Coordinates of C-alpha atoms and ligand atoms in Angstrom, one line a residue:
M132 CA -13.0 2.1 -63.0
Q133 CA -15.5 0.0 -65.2
P134 CA -15.2 2.2 -68.3
G135 CA -19.2 3.2 -69.3
H136 CA -18.5 6.0 -72.2
P137 CA -17.4 4.7 -75.5
T138 CA -14.2 7.2 -75.0
D139 CA -13.1 5.6 -71.5
I140 CA -10.4 4.1 -71.3
D141 CA -8.6 2.5 -68.1
L142 CA -5.2 3.5 -66.5
E143 CA -3.4 0.2 -68.7
T144 CA -4.5 1.9 -71.6
A145 CA -4.2 5.4 -70.9
A146 CA -0.4 4.2 -70.0
A147 CA -0.2 2.5 -73.0
L148 CA -1.4 5.1 -75.4
L149 CA 0.7 7.7 -74.2
K150 CA 3.6 5.8 -74.5
S151 CA 2.7 5.1 -78.2
G152 CA 3.0 9.0 -78.6
E153 CA -1.0 9.6 -78.5
V154 CA -2.9 12.0 -76.1
C155 CA -5.4 11.5 -73.8
A156 CA -7.1 13.1 -70.8
F157 CA -6.5 12.1 -67.3
P158 CA -7.5 13.7 -63.6
T159 CA -5.6 15.7 -61.5
E160 CA -6.6 17.3 -58.4
T161 CA -6.7 21.0 -60.1
V162 CA -8.2 20.1 -63.7
Y163 CA -8.3 17.4 -66.1
G164 CA -5.2 17.5 -68.3
L165 CA -4.5 16.5 -72.0
G166 CA -1.5 14.6 -71.4
A167 CA 1.3 13.6 -74.0
I168 CA 4.9 12.6 -73.5
A169 CA 7.1 15.2 -72.8
S170 CA 10.2 14.3 -74.6
S171 CA 8.2 13.9 -78.1
S172 CA 7.5 16.6 -80.5
E173 CA 5.2 14.6 -82.7
A174 CA 3.1 13.8 -79.6
V175 CA 3.0 17.1 -78.1
L176 CA 2.0 18.7 -81.3
K177 CA -1.1 16.5 -80.9
I178 CA -1.7 18.5 -77.5
F179 CA -1.7 22.0 -79.7
E180 CA -4.0 20.3 -82.5
T181 CA -6.5 19.0 -80.1
K182 CA -7.0 22.0 -78.1
Q183 CA -6.0 24.4 -81.0
R184 CA -3.7 26.0 -78.7
P185 CA -1.5 28.6 -80.0
R186 CA 2.5 27.9 -80.2
F187 CA 3.8 30.4 -78.1
N188 CA 1.9 28.9 -75.2
P189 CA 4.0 26.8 -73.2
L190 CA 2.8 23.8 -71.5
I191 CA 3.2 22.5 -67.9
V192 CA 4.9 19.2 -67.2
H193 CA 4.0 16.6 -64.5
C194 CA 6.6 14.6 -62.7
A195 CA 6.2 11.9 -60.3
D196 CA 8.5 13.2 -57.7
I197 CA 10.9 16.0 -57.2
D198 CA 13.8 13.4 -58.6
M199 CA 12.0 13.0 -61.9
A200 CA 11.6 17.2 -61.8
G201 CA 15.4 17.3 -61.4
T202 CA 16.1 15.7 -64.7
L203 CA 14.3 18.7 -66.4
T204 CA 15.9 21.4 -64.1
R205 CA 18.3 22.6 -61.5
F206 CA 16.9 23.8 -57.9
S207 CA 18.0 26.8 -56.3
P208 CA 17.5 26.5 -52.6
T209 CA 14.2 28.6 -52.9
A210 CA 12.9 26.4 -55.6
S211 CA 13.8 23.3 -53.3
R212 CA 11.9 24.9 -50.4
L213 CA 8.7 25.4 -52.8
A214 CA 9.2 21.9 -53.9
T215 CA 8.2 20.6 -50.4
L216 CA 4.9 21.9 -51.2
W217 CA 4.4 19.2 -54.1
P218 CA 2.6 17.2 -54.5
G219 CA 0.0 19.7 -54.8
P220 CA -1.7 22.6 -57.1
L221 CA 1.6 24.6 -57.5
T222 CA 3.5 25.0 -60.5
L223 CA 7.3 26.1 -60.5
V224 CA 8.8 28.2 -63.5
L225 CA 12.4 27.2 -63.3
P226 CA 15.5 27.7 -65.7
L227 CA 15.5 24.6 -68.2
R228 CA 18.4 21.9 -67.4
D229 CA 21.1 21.7 -70.4
G230 CA 20.6 18.6 -72.0
A231 CA 16.6 17.8 -71.1
E232 CA 14.8 15.9 -72.8
I233 CA 12.2 17.9 -73.8
S234 CA 10.2 19.1 -77.0
D235 CA 10.9 22.8 -77.9
L236 CA 7.1 22.8 -78.4
V237 CA 6.8 22.3 -74.6
T238 CA 8.8 25.3 -73.6
A239 CA 7.6 27.3 -76.7
G240 CA 11.5 27.8 -77.0
L241 CA 11.8 29.6 -73.7
K242 CA 14.9 28.9 -71.4
T243 CA 12.5 28.0 -68.2
I244 CA 10.0 24.8 -67.7
G245 CA 6.7 24.8 -65.8
L246 CA 7.2 22.1 -63.5
R247 CA 4.3 20.3 -61.0
V248 CA 3.9 16.9 -59.2
P249 CA 0.5 16.4 -59.3
A250 CA -1.5 15.0 -55.9
H251 CA -4.2 13.1 -57.6
P252 CA -3.4 9.2 -57.1
L253 CA -4.4 8.1 -60.5
A254 CA -2.2 11.3 -62.1
Q255 CA 0.4 9.7 -60.0
R256 CA -0.1 6.2 -60.6
L257 CA -0.3 7.2 -64.5
I258 CA 2.9 9.1 -64.8
A259 CA 4.7 6.0 -62.8
A260 CA 3.0 3.6 -65.5
V261 CA 4.5 6.0 -68.2
G262 CA 7.9 5.9 -66.6
Q263 CA 8.6 9.6 -67.7
P264 CA 7.3 13.3 -67.5
L265 CA 4.3 14.2 -69.1
A266 CA 3.3 17.6 -70.9
A267 CA -0.5 18.3 -70.0
P268 CA -2.2 21.7 -70.4
S269 CA -6.0 21.8 -68.8
A270 CA -8.0 19.6 -71.5
N271 CA -10.1 22.3 -72.8
P272 CA -10.2 23.8 -76.5
S273 CA -8.4 26.8 -75.8
G274 CA -10.1 29.7 -74.3
R275 CA -13.1 27.6 -72.8
I276 CA -13.3 26.7 -69.1
S277 CA -11.0 24.1 -67.9
P278 CA -12.7 20.6 -67.0
T279 CA -13.0 19.4 -63.5
S280 CA -15.0 16.7 -64.7
A281 CA -14.3 13.5 -67.1
D282 CA -18.1 14.6 -68.4
Q283 CA -16.8 17.8 -69.2
V284 CA -13.9 17.0 -71.2
R285 CA -16.4 14.5 -73.0
D286 CA -18.7 17.0 -73.9
M287 CA -16.1 19.8 -74.8
F288 CA -14.4 17.4 -77.3
D289 CA -17.5 15.7 -78.5
G290 CA -16.1 12.3 -77.5
R291 CA -12.9 12.9 -79.9
V292 CA -10.2 12.5 -77.0
P293 CA -9.7 9.3 -74.8
V294 CA -10.7 10.1 -71.0
L295 CA -9.4 8.5 -67.7
D296 CA -12.1 9.1 -65.6
G297 CA -11.0 10.1 -62.0
G298 CA -14.2 11.5 -60.5
P299 CA -14.7 15.5 -59.8
C300 CA -11.3 17.3 -59.2
S301 CA -11.1 17.9 -55.4
T302 CA -9.0 21.4 -56.0
G303 CA -11.3 22.5 -59.3
L304 CA -8.9 25.7 -60.0
E305 CA -5.7 25.3 -62.0
S306 CA -2.5 25.4 -60.1
T307 CA -1.0 28.4 -58.9
I308 CA 2.0 29.2 -61.5
L309 CA 5.3 30.9 -59.3
A310 CA 8.4 31.8 -61.6
V311 CA 11.5 31.2 -59.4
E312 CA 14.6 33.0 -60.7
D313 CA 17.4 32.6 -58.2
E314 CA 15.6 33.5 -55.0
K315 CA 13.1 35.8 -56.1
V316 CA 9.2 34.1 -56.5
T317 CA 6.7 35.6 -58.7
Q318 CA 3.5 34.4 -58.8
L319 CA 2.3 34.3 -62.6
R320 CA -0.9 32.8 -61.7
A321 CA -3.3 32.9 -58.9
G322 CA -4.2 29.1 -58.6
G323 CA -5.3 26.4 -56.3
L324 CA -2.3 27.4 -53.6
A325 CA -3.2 30.6 -52.2
S326 CA -0.5 33.0 -52.1
A327 CA -0.8 33.8 -48.2
E328 CA 0.1 29.8 -47.8
I329 CA 3.0 30.2 -49.8
E330 CA 4.3 33.2 -48.3
R331 CA 3.6 31.5 -44.9
H332 CA 5.7 28.6 -46.1
L333 CA 8.5 30.8 -47.6
G334 CA 8.5 33.4 -44.6
R335 CA 8.7 36.2 -46.5
A336 CA 6.4 38.0 -49.2
I337 CA 6.6 37.1 -52.9
E338 CA 5.9 39.5 -56.0
F339 CA 3.1 39.2 -58.2
A340 CA 3.2 39.5 -61.9
A341 CA 1.1 42.3 -63.5
A342 CA -2.5 41.1 -64.6
D343 CA -1.2 42.1 -68.2
D344 CA 1.9 41.4 -68.2
A345 CA 2.2 39.0 -71.4
I346 CA 5.4 38.0 -71.4
A347 CA 6.1 36.4 -67.7
A348 CA 3.0 33.6 -68.7
P349 CA 2.4 33.7 -72.2
G350 CA -1.0 31.8 -71.7
M351 CA -2.6 34.2 -69.7
M352 CA -4.8 36.0 -71.9
K353 CA -7.5 38.6 -70.7
S354 CA -10.5 36.6 -71.7
H355 CA -9.5 33.3 -70.8
Y356 CA -11.8 30.4 -69.2
A357 CA -14.9 31.9 -71.2
P358 CA -18.2 30.4 -71.1
R359 CA -20.9 31.4 -74.1
A360 CA -22.7 33.3 -71.7
A361 CA -21.7 36.8 -70.9
L362 CA -21.1 37.5 -67.2
R363 CA -21.9 40.1 -64.9
L364 CA -19.7 40.5 -61.6
N365 CA -20.3 41.6 -58.3
A366 CA -24.1 41.3 -58.6
P367 CA -26.5 41.0 -55.3
G368 CA -29.0 39.2 -57.3
P369 CA -30.2 38.4 -60.6
E370 CA -32.0 40.3 -63.2
E371 CA -34.8 39.5 -65.3
G372 CA -33.2 37.0 -67.6
E373 CA -30.2 36.4 -66.0
A374 CA -28.6 32.9 -64.3
Y375 CA -27.6 33.7 -61.0
L376 CA -24.2 32.1 -59.5
A377 CA -24.7 32.5 -55.9
F378 CA -21.9 32.7 -52.8
G379 CA -23.5 32.6 -49.4
P380 CA -26.6 32.4 -47.9
V381 CA -29.2 33.8 -50.6
R382 CA -32.6 34.3 -50.3
T383 CA -33.4 34.7 -54.2
E384 CA -35.8 32.1 -55.7
A385 CA -34.5 32.5 -59.2
S386 CA -34.6 29.1 -61.7
N387 CA -31.2 28.7 -62.9
L388 CA -29.3 29.4 -59.7
L389 CA -26.9 27.9 -58.3
N390 CA -24.8 28.3 -55.0
L391 CA -20.9 28.3 -54.9
S392 CA -20.9 27.5 -51.3
E393 CA -24.1 28.3 -48.8
S394 CA -21.7 28.7 -45.9
G395 CA -19.3 31.1 -47.9
D396 CA -16.4 28.4 -47.9
L397 CA -13.9 29.5 -50.3
K398 CA -12.5 25.9 -51.1
E399 CA -16.0 24.8 -51.6
S400 CA -16.6 27.3 -54.1
A401 CA -13.5 26.7 -55.9
R402 CA -14.2 23.0 -56.2
N403 CA -17.6 24.2 -57.5
L404 CA -16.7 27.0 -59.9
F405 CA -15.6 25.5 -63.1
A406 CA -18.6 22.7 -62.8
Y407 CA -21.1 25.5 -62.0
L408 CA -20.1 28.2 -65.0
H409 CA -20.4 24.8 -67.1
A410 CA -24.0 23.9 -65.8
L411 CA -25.3 27.6 -65.9
D412 CA -24.0 28.1 -69.1
A413 CA -25.7 25.0 -70.7
T414 CA -29.2 26.7 -69.5
G415 CA -28.7 28.7 -72.5
M416 CA -29.5 31.9 -70.9
A417 CA -27.4 34.9 -72.3
R418 CA -26.0 36.2 -69.3
I419 CA -25.0 34.9 -65.5
A420 CA -24.8 37.5 -62.9
V421 CA -22.3 36.3 -60.2
A422 CA -22.4 37.3 -56.8
P423 CA -19.5 39.3 -55.2
I424 CA -16.4 36.7 -53.7
P425 CA -14.2 37.9 -51.3
E426 CA -10.9 38.6 -52.7
E427 CA -8.8 36.3 -49.7
G428 CA -7.3 33.2 -49.9
L429 CA -8.7 31.2 -52.4
G430 CA -10.8 34.2 -53.3
E431 CA -8.4 35.4 -55.4
A432 CA -7.7 33.0 -58.0
I433 CA -11.7 32.6 -58.3
N434 CA -11.9 36.1 -58.9
D435 CA -9.2 36.3 -61.5
R436 CA -10.9 33.0 -63.2
L437 CA -14.3 35.4 -63.1
R438 CA -12.8 38.1 -64.3
R439 CA -11.1 36.4 -67.3
A440 CA -14.6 35.1 -68.0
A441 CA -16.2 38.2 -68.0
A442 CA -13.5 40.1 -70.1
P443 CA -14.3 41.1 -73.6
R444 CA -13.8 38.6 -76.2
P445 CA -11.3 38.7 -78.9
Ligands
LIG731 O1 -3.5 23.1 -62.8 C1 -3.2 23.0 -63.5 O2 -1.9 23.9 -63.8 C2 -3.5 22.2 -65.2 C3 -3.3 20.7 -64.9 C4 -3.7 20.3 -66.0 O3 -2.1 20.5 -64.4 N1 -2.6 23.0 -66.4 C5 -2.8 23.9 -66.8 O4 -2.3 23.8 -68.1 O5 -3.8 24.4 -66.2 P1 -2.4 25.2 -69.1 O6 -1.6 24.9 -70.0 O7 -4.1 25.5 -69.0 O8 -1.8 26.2 -68.4 C6 -0.5 26.6 -68.2 C7 0.0 28.0 -67.9 C8 0.0 28.7 -69.2 O9 -0.6 30.3 -68.6 C9 1.4 29.0 -69.7 O10 1.5 29.9 -70.6 C10 2.2 29.0 -68.3 O11 1.5 27.9 -67.5 N2 3.4 28.3 -68.4 C11 4.0 27.1 -68.6 N3 5.0 27.2 -69.0 C12 5.7 28.4 -68.8 C13 7.3 28.6 -68.7 N4 8.0 28.5 -68.8 N5 7.1 30.2 -68.4 C14 5.8 31.1 -68.1 N6 4.7 30.2 -68.0 C15 4.4 29.1 -68.3
LIG732 MG1 -5.9 26.0 -69.8

């Protein structure tokens, strides 16, 4: 891809920057990540500073494959079985291997580590080119909506972050996070892989962390993913002065209306969710009304993000 913006970089430059201990944004199939080599505290610190992220919130480490992930953890039989779902929108929180080459900042001092093998071809090529695991949270300032396009990254950081542009993200929601303790599996965050699919793959039910379980996933603050505008959920239509995020067939002819999926498709809705929230937020309307979304499949993660976006701000 030919760089068209001042902060655009190509794959070689991105790999060179990361190797030299700098940060850059890169595409994954879920959302854009802000990466740094996971072994260097100096590099990882730049992620926290760029995002203004609280230090207690650990980062997900992106690996090229299961072997690379195996340098950082030991897989239980259940973890191995879940890892066959890689590459994809799934993060496994596993025991940190003794002597693993990882900065303490990445794990926030925990004895576990969040690992993921992303499916996006550019992410895979980037990790391969760097040759080591990359720590990468979503490439947004802390508390804002995750970016699903390079443009959103440029906007949110005012061009302060070099970006490897890989087009729009195909999943559009962050990865599903599962904690695996021996054979016990607990979903810490709903995400791009529906819990029903995970249960089907495992052949048994999994557990779900309580929404306010701050210890399980330190980063899951209630008011996360916040647009500037206020949100009104489960709205059959917009009221005066509201933008509207629709789902399924709608008759309303409101201006500032975007439809997540006219056919009511949840995958399409997940892909559009953050981009449309960004776009409706950019209209400057004080409030965004949001249509009801079914609480099934990817609808669980979509509703989770919407509830957080609507929660009172600190
Ligand atoms: O799809 C994704 O997961 C994206 C892309 C870039 O991979 N990344 C992402 O990272 O969403 P971030 O930092 O925005 O969210 C990571 C979440 C946080 O809530 C953090 O607390 C949790 O993962 N996490 C990371 N390591 C953990 C650990 N060892 N134990 C519990 N939670 C962990
Ligand atoms: Mg995030």
